[in-house]
Amino acid sequence: MCLGVRMRGQKQRKAEIKRIVLGKTDGVCARCGRPIPFEKATIEHFIPKYRGGTDDERNLLPLCKNCNKQKGSRIVAVEEYYPYLNCVFCASANEYKAEWERIGNGE
């Protein structure tokens, strides 16, 4: 496969993931509620990669750049820190966190 075709495929996959993640809040920042244009959205790792989090969709949340920067690598309570996150996705983020803790990362 040509490198150009593979790169286009990766870009399309990233764009699709961003659409899915933005859908978790209907296009607003999960923290502050401001509308986020697609091209300006940042993908937040609820459990930071630095702490052992992965790119599992349950661990990815939409934040504006300012809120993402403020959170840093802290682990926060999903219901308190992300008031604009649809409750279905709060449950899946908490499920992800519980799995992460079960495998010994939550120490």
PDB file of N, CA and C in Angstrom:
ATOM      1  N   MET A   1       0.849  -1.193   0.000  1.00  0.00           N
ATOM      2  CA  MET A   1       0.000   0.000   0.000  1.00  0.00           C
ATOM      3  C   MET A   1       0.886   1.246   0.000  1.00  0.00           C
ATOM      4  N   CYS A   2       0.499   2.199  -0.758  1.00  0.00           N
ATOM      5  CA  CYS A   2       1.232   3.458  -0.878  1.00  0.00           C
ATOM      6  C   CYS A   2       1.125   4.257   0.430  1.00  0.00           C
ATOM      7  N   LEU A   3       2.208   4.913   0.820  1.00  0.00           N
ATOM      8  CA  LEU A   3       2.229   5.707   2.048  1.00  0.00           C
ATOM      9  C   LEU A   3       1.162   6.802   2.037  1.00  0.00           C
ATOM     10  N   GLY A   4       0.957   7.440   0.896  1.00  0.00           N
ATOM     11  CA  GLY A   4      -0.059   8.498   0.793  1.00  0.00           C
ATOM     12  C   GLY A   4      -1.461   7.993   1.083  1.00  0.00           C
ATOM     13  N   VAL A   5      -1.783   6.801   0.608  1.00  0.00           N
ATOM     14  CA  VAL A   5      -3.104   6.208   0.856  1.00  0.00           C
ATOM     15  C   VAL A   5      -3.259   5.889   2.339  1.00  0.00           C
ATOM     16  N   ARG A   6      -2.209   5.348   2.942  1.00  0.00           N
ATOM     17  CA  ARG A   6      -2.247   5.005   4.365  1.00  0.00           C
ATOM     18  C   ARG A   6      -2.410   6.267   5.208  1.00  0.00           C
ATOM     19  N   MET A   7      -1.707   7.346   4.860  1.00  0.00           N
ATOM     20  CA  MET A   7      -1.801   8.602   5.604  1.00  0.00           C
ATOM     21  C   MET A   7      -3.211   9.180   5.519  1.00  0.00           C
ATOM     22  N   ARG A   8      -3.800   9.123   4.309  1.00  0.00           N
ATOM     23  CA  ARG A   8      -5.174   9.603   4.154  1.00  0.00           C
ATOM     24  C   ARG A   8      -6.114   8.785   5.019  1.00  0.00           C
ATOM     25  N   GLY A   9      -5.899   7.483   5.071  1.00  0.00           N
ATOM     26  CA  GLY A   9      -6.728   6.604   5.891  1.00  0.00           C
ATOM     27  C   GLY A   9      -6.612   6.942   7.367  1.00  0.00           C
ATOM     28  N   GLN A  10      -5.397   7.252   7.831  1.00  0.00           N
ATOM     29  CA  GLN A  10      -5.192   7.624   9.225  1.00  0.00           C
ATOM     30  C   GLN A  10      -5.866   8.964   9.530  1.00  0.00           C
ATOM     31  N   LYS A  11      -5.763   9.912   8.613  1.00  0.00           N
ATOM     32  CA  LYS A  11      -6.414  11.211   8.808  1.00  0.00           C
ATOM     33  C   LYS A  11      -7.931  11.045   8.888  1.00  0.00           C
ATOM     34  N   GLN A  12      -8.473  10.214   8.009  1.00  0.00           N
ATOM     35  CA  GLN A  12      -9.922   9.981   8.011  1.00  0.00           C
ATOM     36  C   GLN A  12     -10.351   9.319   9.320  1.00  0.00           C
ATOM     37  N   ARG A  13      -9.569   8.364   9.803  1.00  0.00           N
ATOM     38  CA  ARG A  13      -9.890   7.682  11.064  1.00  0.00           C
ATOM     39  C   ARG A  13      -9.848   8.673  12.230  1.00  0.00           C
ATOM     40  N   LYS A  14      -8.824   9.530  12.272  1.00  0.00           N
ATOM     41  CA  LYS A  14      -8.729  10.532  13.335  1.00  0.00           C
ATOM     42  C   LYS A  14      -9.909  11.493  13.294  1.00  0.00           C
ATOM     43  N   ALA A  15     -10.297  11.902  12.096  1.00  0.00           N
ATOM     44  CA  ALA A  15     -11.445  12.810  11.958  1.00  0.00           C
ATOM     45  C   ALA A  15     -12.720  12.121  12.437  1.00  0.00           C
ATOM     46  N   GLU A  16     -12.874  10.847  12.117  1.00  0.00           N
ATOM     47  CA  GLU A  16     -14.059  10.099  12.561  1.00  0.00           C
ATOM     48  C   GLU A  16     -14.080   9.979  14.081  1.00  0.00           C
ATOM     49  N   ILE A  17     -12.943   9.704  14.698  1.00  0.00           N
ATOM     50  CA  ILE A  17     -12.872   9.625  16.160  1.00  0.00           C
ATOM     51  C   ILE A  17     -13.224  10.973  16.773  1.00  0.00           C
ATOM     52  N   LYS A  18     -12.719  12.049  16.189  1.00  0.00           N
ATOM     53  CA  LYS A  18     -13.025  13.388  16.699  1.00  0.00           C
ATOM     54  C   LYS A  18     -14.526  13.662  16.614  1.00  0.00           C
ATOM     55  N   ARG A  19     -15.162  13.249  15.520  1.00  0.00           N
ATOM     56  CA  ARG A  19     -16.627  13.423  15.385  1.00  0.00           C
ATOM     57  C   ARG A  19     -17.364  12.645  16.473  1.00  0.00           C
ATOM     58  N   ILE A  20     -16.938  11.420  16.711  1.00  0.00           N
ATOM     59  CA  ILE A  20     -17.567  10.585  17.744  1.00  0.00           C
ATOM     60  C   ILE A  20     -17.401  11.232  19.121  1.00  0.00           C
ATOM     61  N   VAL A  21     -16.186  11.687  19.410  1.00  0.00           N
ATOM     62  CA  VAL A  21     -15.904  12.286  20.711  1.00  0.00           C
ATOM     63  C   VAL A  21     -16.690  13.586  20.888  1.00  0.00           C
ATOM     64  N   LEU A  22     -16.737  14.437  19.866  1.00  0.00           N
ATOM     65  CA  LEU A  22     -17.521  15.676  19.957  1.00  0.00           C
ATOM     66  C   LEU A  22     -19.011  15.388  20.144  1.00  0.00           C
ATOM     67  N   GLY A  23     -19.473  14.268  19.616  1.00  0.00           N
ATOM     68  CA  GLY A  23     -20.876  13.876  19.779  1.00  0.00           C
ATOM     69  C   GLY A  23     -21.247  13.569  21.219  1.00  0.00           C
ATOM     70  N   LYS A  24     -20.265  13.304  22.059  1.00  0.00           N
ATOM     71  CA  LYS A  24     -20.530  13.002  23.468  1.00  0.00           C
ATOM     72  C   LYS A  24     -21.077  14.202  24.224  1.00  0.00           C
ATOM     73  N   THR A  25     -20.881  15.401  23.661  1.00  0.00           N
ATOM     74  CA  THR A  25     -21.374  16.632  24.300  1.00  0.00           C
ATOM     75  C   THR A  25     -22.165  17.492  23.321  1.00  0.00           C
ATOM     76  N   ASP A  26     -22.514  16.938  22.195  1.00  0.00           N
ATOM     77  CA  ASP A  26     -23.197  17.700  21.144  1.00  0.00           C
ATOM     78  C   ASP A  26     -22.388  18.910  20.698  1.00  0.00           C
ATOM     79  N   GLY A  27     -21.052  18.759  20.667  1.00  0.00           N
ATOM     80  CA  GLY A  27     -20.191  19.787  20.100  1.00  0.00           C
ATOM     81  C   GLY A  27     -19.743  20.895  21.030  1.00  0.00           C
ATOM     82  N   VAL A  28     -19.912  20.707  22.334  1.00  0.00           N
ATOM     83  CA  VAL A  28     -19.427  21.714  23.282  1.00  0.00           C
ATOM     84  C   VAL A  28     -18.335  21.112  24.153  1.00  0.00           C
ATOM     85  N   CYS A  29     -17.561  21.976  24.798  1.00  0.00           N
ATOM     86  CA  CYS A  29     -16.522  21.526  25.717  1.00  0.00           C
ATOM     87  C   CYS A  29     -17.188  20.820  26.896  1.00  0.00           C
ATOM     88  N   ALA A  30     -16.687  19.644  27.248  1.00  0.00           N
ATOM     89  CA  ALA A  30     -17.271  18.865  28.349  1.00  0.00           C
ATOM     90  C   ALA A  30     -17.105  19.565  29.693  1.00  0.00           C
ATOM     91  N   ARG A  31     -16.159  20.488  29.797  1.00  0.00           N
ATOM     92  CA  ARG A  31     -15.878  21.182  31.050  1.00  0.00           C
ATOM     93  C   ARG A  31     -16.623  22.516  31.158  1.00  0.00           C
ATOM     94  N   CYS A  32     -16.458  23.397  30.161  1.00  0.00           N
ATOM     95  CA  CYS A  32     -17.011  24.751  30.283  1.00  0.00           C
ATOM     96  C   CYS A  32     -18.295  24.969  29.486  1.00  0.00           C
ATOM     97  N   GLY A  33     -18.612  24.069  28.552  1.00  0.00           N
ATOM     98  CA  GLY A  33     -19.842  24.186  27.785  1.00  0.00           C
ATOM     99  C   GLY A  33     -19.781  25.098  26.573  1.00  0.00           C
ATOM    100  N   ARG A  34     -18.622  25.670  26.285  1.00  0.00           N
ATOM    101  CA  ARG A  34     -18.499  26.525  25.102  1.00  0.00           C
ATOM    102  C   ARG A  34     -18.528  25.670  23.842  1.00  0.00           C
ATOM    103  N   PRO A  35     -19.202  26.146  22.796  1.00  0.00           N
ATOM    104  CA  PRO A  35     -19.167  25.418  21.526  1.00  0.00           C
ATOM    105  C   PRO A  35     -17.730  25.302  21.019  1.00  0.00           C
ATOM    106  N   ILE A  36     -17.392  24.132  20.493  1.00  0.00           N
ATOM    107  CA  ILE A  36     -16.040  23.907  19.969  1.00  0.00           C
ATOM    108  C   ILE A  36     -16.136  23.633  18.479  1.00  0.00           C
ATOM    109  N   PRO A  37     -15.548  24.498  17.650  1.00  0.00           N
ATOM    110  CA  PRO A  37     -15.499  24.184  16.219  1.00  0.00           C
ATOM    111  C   PRO A  37     -14.681  22.902  16.028  1.00  0.00           C
ATOM    112  N   PHE A  38     -15.076  22.084  15.086  1.00  0.00           N
ATOM    113  CA  PHE A  38     -14.426  20.794  14.849  1.00  0.00           C
ATOM    114  C   PHE A  38     -12.908  20.927  14.775  1.00  0.00           C
ATOM    115  N   GLU A  39     -12.430  21.916  14.016  1.00  0.00           N
ATOM    116  CA  GLU A  39     -10.982  22.051  13.812  1.00  0.00           C
ATOM    117  C   GLU A  39     -10.239  22.545  15.057  1.00  0.00           C
ATOM    118  N   LYS A  40     -10.958  23.087  16.033  1.00  0.00           N
ATOM    119  CA  LYS A  40     -10.322  23.601  17.254  1.00  0.00           C
ATOM    120  C   LYS A  40     -10.468  22.652  18.442  1.00  0.00           C
ATOM    121  N   ALA A  41     -11.234  21.599  18.300  1.00  0.00           N
ATOM    122  CA  ALA A  41     -11.470  20.670  19.409  1.00  0.00           C
ATOM    123  C   ALA A  41     -10.199  19.910  19.754  1.00  0.00           C
ATOM    124  N   THR A  42      -9.984  19.723  21.059  1.00  0.00           N
ATOM    125  CA  THR A  42      -8.901  18.861  21.501  1.00  0.00           C
ATOM    126  C   THR A  42      -9.523  17.626  22.129  1.00  0.00           C
ATOM    127  N   ILE A  43      -8.824  16.519  21.998  1.00  0.00           N
ATOM    128  CA  ILE A  43      -9.310  15.265  22.559  1.00  0.00           C
ATOM    129  C   ILE A  43      -8.580  15.039  23.876  1.00  0.00           C
ATOM    130  N   GLU A  44      -9.335  15.012  24.939  1.00  0.00           N
ATOM    131  CA  GLU A  44      -8.833  14.843  26.294  1.00  0.00           C
ATOM    132  C   GLU A  44      -8.843  13.366  26.665  1.00  0.00           C
ATOM    133  N   HIS A  45      -7.769  12.901  27.270  1.00  0.00           N
ATOM    134  CA  HIS A  45      -7.746  11.548  27.839  1.00  0.00           C
ATOM    135  C   HIS A  45      -8.185  11.673  29.295  1.00  0.00           C
ATOM    136  N   PHE A  46      -9.368  11.165  29.617  1.00  0.00           N
ATOM    137  CA  PHE A  46      -9.908  11.209  30.984  1.00  0.00           C
ATOM    138  C   PHE A  46      -8.867  10.642  31.960  1.00  0.00           C
ATOM    139  N   ILE A  47      -8.361   9.443  31.689  1.00  0.00           N
ATOM    140  CA  ILE A  47      -7.200   8.902  32.395  1.00  0.00           C
ATOM    141  C   ILE A  47      -6.013   9.199  31.473  1.00  0.00           C
ATOM    142  N   PRO A  48      -5.163  10.144  31.850  1.00  0.00           N
ATOM    143  CA  PRO A  48      -4.073  10.556  30.955  1.00  0.00           C
ATOM    144  C   PRO A  48      -3.173   9.395  30.531  1.00  0.00           C
ATOM    145  N   LYS A  49      -2.668   9.484  29.311  1.00  0.00           N
ATOM    146  CA  LYS A  49      -1.725   8.470  28.827  1.00  0.00           C
ATOM    147  C   LYS A  49      -0.528   8.374  29.771  1.00  0.00           C
ATOM    148  N   TYR A  50      -0.133   9.501  30.309  1.00  0.00           N
ATOM    149  CA  TYR A  50       0.976   9.570  31.261  1.00  0.00           C
ATOM    150  C   TYR A  50       0.733   8.656  32.465  1.00  0.00           C
ATOM    151  N   ARG A  51      -0.549   8.456  32.818  1.00  0.00           N
ATOM    152  CA  ARG A  51      -0.936   7.639  33.964  1.00  0.00           C
ATOM    153  C   ARG A  51      -1.359   6.232  33.563  1.00  0.00           C
ATOM    154  N   GLY A  52      -1.201   5.890  32.291  1.00  0.00           N
ATOM    155  CA  GLY A  52      -1.558   4.543  31.834  1.00  0.00           C
ATOM    156  C   GLY A  52      -2.860   4.473  31.065  1.00  0.00           C
ATOM    157  N   GLY A  53      -3.483   5.620  30.790  1.00  0.00           N
ATOM    158  CA  GLY A  53      -4.702   5.641  29.991  1.00  0.00           C
ATOM    159  C   GLY A  53      -4.400   5.296  28.539  1.00  0.00           C
ATOM    160  N   THR A  54      -5.434   4.909  27.819  1.00  0.00           N
ATOM    161  CA  THR A  54      -5.278   4.502  26.420  1.00  0.00           C
ATOM    162  C   THR A  54      -6.163   5.349  25.518  1.00  0.00           C
ATOM    163  N   ASP A  55      -6.154   5.017  24.228  1.00  0.00           N
ATOM    164  CA  ASP A  55      -7.014   5.687  23.256  1.00  0.00           C
ATOM    165  C   ASP A  55      -8.378   5.011  23.126  1.00  0.00           C
ATOM    166  N   ASP A  56      -8.755   4.191  24.085  1.00  0.00           N
ATOM    167  CA  ASP A  56     -10.093   3.588  24.138  1.00  0.00           C
ATOM    168  C   ASP A  56     -11.111   4.734  24.059  1.00  0.00           C
ATOM    169  N   GLU A  57     -12.139   4.599  23.226  1.00  0.00           N
ATOM    170  CA  GLU A  57     -13.113   5.693  23.046  1.00  0.00           C
ATOM    171  C   GLU A  57     -13.770   6.117  24.351  1.00  0.00           C
ATOM    172  N   ARG A  58     -13.906   5.216  25.309  1.00  0.00           N
ATOM    173  CA  ARG A  58     -14.503   5.577  26.606  1.00  0.00           C
ATOM    174  C   ARG A  58     -13.610   6.548  27.377  1.00  0.00           C
ATOM    175  N   ASN A  59     -12.328   6.599  27.040  1.00  0.00           N
ATOM    176  CA  ASN A  59     -11.362   7.443  27.731  1.00  0.00           C
ATOM    177  C   ASN A  59     -11.151   8.785  27.033  1.00  0.00           C
ATOM    178  N   LEU A  60     -11.832   9.023  25.936  1.00  0.00           N
ATOM    179  CA  LEU A  60     -11.625  10.237  25.144  1.00  0.00           C
ATOM    180  C   LEU A  60     -12.812  11.185  25.290  1.00  0.00           C
ATOM    181  N   LEU A  61     -12.524  12.432  25.647  1.00  0.00           N
ATOM    182  CA  LEU A  61     -13.569  13.429  25.868  1.00  0.00           C
ATOM    183  C   LEU A  61     -13.198  14.725  25.161  1.00  0.00           C
ATOM    184  N   PRO A  62     -14.204  15.496  24.717  1.00  0.00           N
ATOM    185  CA  PRO A  62     -13.914  16.754  24.017  1.00  0.00           C
ATOM    186  C   PRO A  62     -13.745  17.922  24.988  1.00  0.00           C
ATOM    187  N   LEU A  63     -12.634  18.612  24.865  1.00  0.00           N
ATOM    188  CA  LEU A  63     -12.402  19.826  25.652  1.00  0.00           C
ATOM    189  C   LEU A  63     -11.870  20.918  24.742  1.00  0.00           C
ATOM    190  N   CYS A  64     -12.143  22.160  25.117  1.00  0.00           N
ATOM    191  CA  CYS A  64     -11.487  23.265  24.429  1.00  0.00           C
ATOM    192  C   CYS A  64     -10.024  23.273  24.882  1.00  0.00           C
ATOM    193  N   LYS A  65      -9.186  23.957  24.154  1.00  0.00           N
ATOM    194  CA  LYS A  65      -7.751  23.957  24.479  1.00  0.00           C
ATOM    195  C   LYS A  65      -7.487  24.477  25.884  1.00  0.00           C
ATOM    196  N   ASN A  66      -8.196  25.513  26.295  1.00  0.00           N
ATOM    197  CA  ASN A  66      -7.982  26.098  27.615  1.00  0.00           C
ATOM    198  C   ASN A  66      -8.311  25.102  28.733  1.00  0.00           C
ATOM    199  N   CYS A  67      -9.452  24.444  28.637  1.00  0.00           N
ATOM    200  CA  CYS A  67      -9.845  23.478  29.674  1.00  0.00           C
ATOM    201  C   CYS A  67      -8.919  22.267  29.684  1.00  0.00           C
ATOM    202  N   ASN A  68      -8.478  21.836  28.513  1.00  0.00           N
ATOM    203  CA  ASN A  68      -7.561  20.699  28.438  1.00  0.00           C
ATOM    204  C   ASN A  68      -6.242  21.055  29.128  1.00  0.00           C
ATOM    205  N   LYS A  69      -5.773  22.261  28.895  1.00  0.00           N
ATOM    206  CA  LYS A  69      -4.527  22.714  29.514  1.00  0.00           C
ATOM    207  C   LYS A  69      -4.679  22.804  31.036  1.00  0.00           C
ATOM    208  N   GLN A  70      -5.826  23.303  31.509  1.00  0.00           N
ATOM    209  CA  GLN A  70      -6.064  23.442  32.946  1.00  0.00           C
ATOM    210  C   GLN A  70      -6.108  22.091  33.653  1.00  0.00           C
ATOM    211  N   LYS A  71      -6.664  21.092  33.002  1.00  0.00           N
ATOM    212  CA  LYS A  71      -6.772  19.772  33.638  1.00  0.00           C
ATOM    213  C   LYS A  71      -5.413  19.116  33.782  1.00  0.00           C
ATOM    214  N   GLY A  72      -4.578  19.259  32.775  1.00  0.00           N
ATOM    215  CA  GLY A  72      -3.258  18.636  32.828  1.00  0.00           C
ATOM    216  C   GLY A  72      -3.358  17.121  32.929  1.00  0.00           C
ATOM    217  N   SER A  73      -2.535  16.522  33.774  1.00  0.00           N
ATOM    218  CA  SER A  73      -2.526  15.057  33.895  1.00  0.00           C
ATOM    219  C   SER A  73      -3.230  14.574  35.166  1.00  0.00           C
ATOM    220  N   ARG A  74      -4.056  15.434  35.742  1.00  0.00           N
ATOM    221  CA  ARG A  74      -4.815  15.024  36.942  1.00  0.00           C
ATOM    222  C   ARG A  74      -5.896  14.020  36.575  1.00  0.00           C
ATOM    223  N   ILE A  75      -6.250  13.196  37.536  1.00  0.00           N
ATOM    224  CA  ILE A  75      -7.400  12.306  37.388  1.00  0.00           C
ATOM    225  C   ILE A  75      -8.517  12.943  38.203  1.00  0.00           C
ATOM    226  N   VAL A  76      -9.644  13.167  37.566  1.00  0.00           N
ATOM    227  CA  VAL A  76     -10.743  13.912  38.184  1.00  0.00           C
ATOM    228  C   VAL A  76     -12.008  13.057  38.237  1.00  0.00           C
ATOM    229  N   ALA A  77     -12.976  13.513  39.014  1.00  0.00           N
ATOM    230  CA  ALA A  77     -14.283  12.845  39.071  1.00  0.00           C
ATOM    231  C   ALA A  77     -15.091  13.293  37.855  1.00  0.00           C
ATOM    232  N   VAL A  78     -15.513  12.337  37.051  1.00  0.00           N
ATOM    233  CA  VAL A  78     -16.164  12.665  35.775  1.00  0.00           C
ATOM    234  C   VAL A  78     -17.422  13.514  35.964  1.00  0.00           C
ATOM    235  N   GLU A  79     -18.262  13.183  36.939  1.00  0.00           N
ATOM    236  CA  GLU A  79     -19.518  13.932  37.124  1.00  0.00           C
ATOM    237  C   GLU A  79     -19.273  15.366  37.578  1.00  0.00           C
ATOM    238  N   GLU A  80     -18.214  15.593  38.320  1.00  0.00           N
ATOM    239  CA  GLU A  80     -17.915  16.933  38.821  1.00  0.00           C
ATOM    240  C   GLU A  80     -17.153  17.775  37.797  1.00  0.00           C
ATOM    241  N   TYR A  81     -16.214  17.169  37.107  1.00  0.00           N
ATOM    242  CA  TYR A  81     -15.331  17.936  36.239  1.00  0.00           C
ATOM    243  C   TYR A  81     -15.891  18.149  34.831  1.00  0.00           C
ATOM    244  N   TYR A  82     -16.775  17.266  34.390  1.00  0.00           N
ATOM    245  CA  TYR A  82     -17.305  17.339  33.024  1.00  0.00           C
ATOM    246  C   TYR A  82     -18.833  17.499  33.040  1.00  0.00           C
ATOM    247  N   PRO A  83     -19.347  18.647  33.472  1.00  0.00           N
ATOM    248  CA  PRO A  83     -20.801  18.798  33.607  1.00  0.00           C
ATOM    249  C   PRO A  83     -21.573  18.753  32.281  1.00  0.00           C
ATOM    250  N   TYR A  84     -20.897  18.957  31.156  1.00  0.00           N
ATOM    251  CA  TYR A  84     -21.589  18.973  29.867  1.00  0.00           C
ATOM    252  C   TYR A  84     -21.492  17.644  29.122  1.00  0.00           C
ATOM    253  N   LEU A  85     -20.971  16.629  29.782  1.00  0.00           N
ATOM    254  CA  LEU A  85     -20.860  15.303  29.179  1.00  0.00           C
ATOM    255  C   LEU A  85     -22.170  14.562  29.372  1.00  0.00           C
ATOM    256  N   ASN A  86     -22.728  14.025  28.285  1.00  0.00           N
ATOM    257  CA  ASN A  86     -23.961  13.251  28.344  1.00  0.00           C
ATOM    258  C   ASN A  86     -23.800  12.130  29.373  1.00  0.00           C
ATOM    259  N   CYS A  87     -24.834  11.889  30.197  1.00  0.00           N
ATOM    260  CA  CYS A  87     -24.729  10.930  31.300  1.00  0.00           C
ATOM    261  C   CYS A  87     -24.372   9.512  30.844  1.00  0.00           C
ATOM    262  N   VAL A  88     -24.774   9.125  29.646  1.00  0.00           N
ATOM    263  CA  VAL A  88     -24.404   7.806  29.124  1.00  0.00           C
ATOM    264  C   VAL A  88     -22.885   7.710  29.017  1.00  0.00           C
ATOM    265  N   PHE A  89     -22.245   8.787  28.587  1.00  0.00           N
ATOM    266  CA  PHE A  89     -20.797   8.781  28.426  1.00  0.00           C
ATOM    267  C   PHE A  89     -20.087   8.948  29.764  1.00  0.00           C
ATOM    268  N   CYS A  90     -20.745   9.576  30.754  1.00  0.00           N
ATOM    269  CA  CYS A  90     -20.193   9.607  32.111  1.00  0.00           C
ATOM    270  C   CYS A  90     -20.063   8.175  32.620  1.00  0.00           C
ATOM    271  N   ALA A  91     -21.102   7.391  32.402  1.00  0.00           N
ATOM    272  CA  ALA A  91     -21.093   5.993  32.852  1.00  0.00           C
ATOM    273  C   ALA A  91     -19.985   5.204  32.164  1.00  0.00           C
ATOM    274  N   SER A  92     -19.793   5.401  30.861  1.00  0.00           N
ATOM    275  CA  SER A  92     -18.752   4.644  30.165  1.00  0.00           C
ATOM    276  C   SER A  92     -17.358   5.102  30.593  1.00  0.00           C
ATOM    277  N   ALA A  93     -17.179   6.396  30.890  1.00  0.00           N
ATOM    278  CA  ALA A  93     -15.882   6.883  31.385  1.00  0.00           C
ATOM    279  C   ALA A  93     -15.598   6.285  32.760  1.00  0.00           C
ATOM    280  N   ASN A  94     -16.623   6.219  33.609  1.00  0.00           N
ATOM    281  CA  ASN A  94     -16.441   5.622  34.929  1.00  0.00           C
ATOM    282  C   ASN A  94     -16.151   4.126  34.831  1.00  0.00           C
ATOM    283  N   GLU A  95     -16.771   3.464  33.873  1.00  0.00           N
ATOM    284  CA  GLU A  95     -16.501   2.044  33.635  1.00  0.00           C
ATOM    285  C   GLU A  95     -15.042   1.858  33.222  1.00  0.00           C
ATOM    286  N   TYR A  96     -14.572   2.717  32.338  1.00  0.00           N
ATOM    287  CA  TYR A  96     -13.182   2.661  31.905  1.00  0.00           C
ATOM    288  C   TYR A  96     -12.243   2.868  33.101  1.00  0.00           C
ATOM    289  N   LYS A  97     -12.563   3.873  33.941  1.00  0.00           N
ATOM    290  CA  LYS A  97     -11.733   4.164  35.112  1.00  0.00           C
ATOM    291  C   LYS A  97     -11.693   2.973  36.061  1.00  0.00           C
ATOM    292  N   ALA A  98     -12.830   2.317  36.270  1.00  0.00           N
ATOM    293  CA  ALA A  98     -12.881   1.149  37.154  1.00  0.00           C
ATOM    294  C   ALA A  98     -11.994   0.022  36.613  1.00  0.00           C
ATOM    295  N   GLU A  99     -12.031  -0.193  35.301  1.00  0.00           N
ATOM    296  CA  GLU A  99     -11.163  -1.213  34.690  1.00  0.00           C
ATOM    297  C   GLU A  99      -9.703  -0.840  34.866  1.00  0.00           C
ATOM    298  N   TRP A 100      -9.393   0.429  34.677  1.00  0.00           N
ATOM    299  CA  TRP A 100      -8.030   0.924  34.827  1.00  0.00           C
ATOM    300  C   TRP A 100      -7.540   0.698  36.263  1.00  0.00           C
ATOM    301  N   GLU A 101      -8.402   0.983  37.240  1.00  0.00           N
ATOM    302  CA  GLU A 101      -8.041   0.774  38.653  1.00  0.00           C
ATOM    303  C   GLU A 101      -7.867  -0.704  38.979  1.00  0.00           C
ATOM    304  N   ARG A 102      -8.734  -1.543  38.390  1.00  0.00           N
ATOM    305  CA  ARG A 102      -8.695  -2.987  38.646  1.00  0.00           C
ATOM    306  C   ARG A 102      -7.373  -3.609  38.199  1.00  0.00           C
ATOM    307  N   ILE A 103      -6.790  -3.084  37.142  1.00  0.00           N
ATOM    308  CA  ILE A 103      -5.527  -3.667  36.676  1.00  0.00           C
ATOM    309  C   ILE A 103      -4.319  -3.051  37.381  1.00  0.00           C
ATOM    310  N   GLY A 104      -4.589  -2.266  38.423  1.00  0.00           N
ATOM    311  CA  GLY A 104      -3.507  -1.784  39.270  1.00  0.00           C
ATOM    312  C   GLY A 104      -2.934  -0.431  38.948  1.00  0.00           C
ATOM    313  N   ASN A 105      -3.602   0.347  38.106  1.00  0.00           N
ATOM    314  CA  ASN A 105      -3.075   1.650  37.745  1.00  0.00           C
ATOM    315  C   ASN A 105      -3.530   2.771  38.685  1.00  0.00           C
ATOM    316  N   GLY A 106      -4.558   2.512  39.457  1.00  0.00           N
ATOM    317  CA  GLY A 106      -5.139   3.578  40.264  1.00  0.00           C
ATOM    318  C   GLY A 106      -4.473   3.795  41.598  1.00  0.00           C
ATOM    319  N   GLU A 107      -3.267   3.337  41.757  1.00  0.00           N
ATOM    320  CA  GLU A 107      -2.576   3.467  43.053  1.00  0.00           C
ATOM    321  C   GLU A 107      -2.045   4.846  43.278  1.00  0.00           C
TER     322      GLU A 107
END
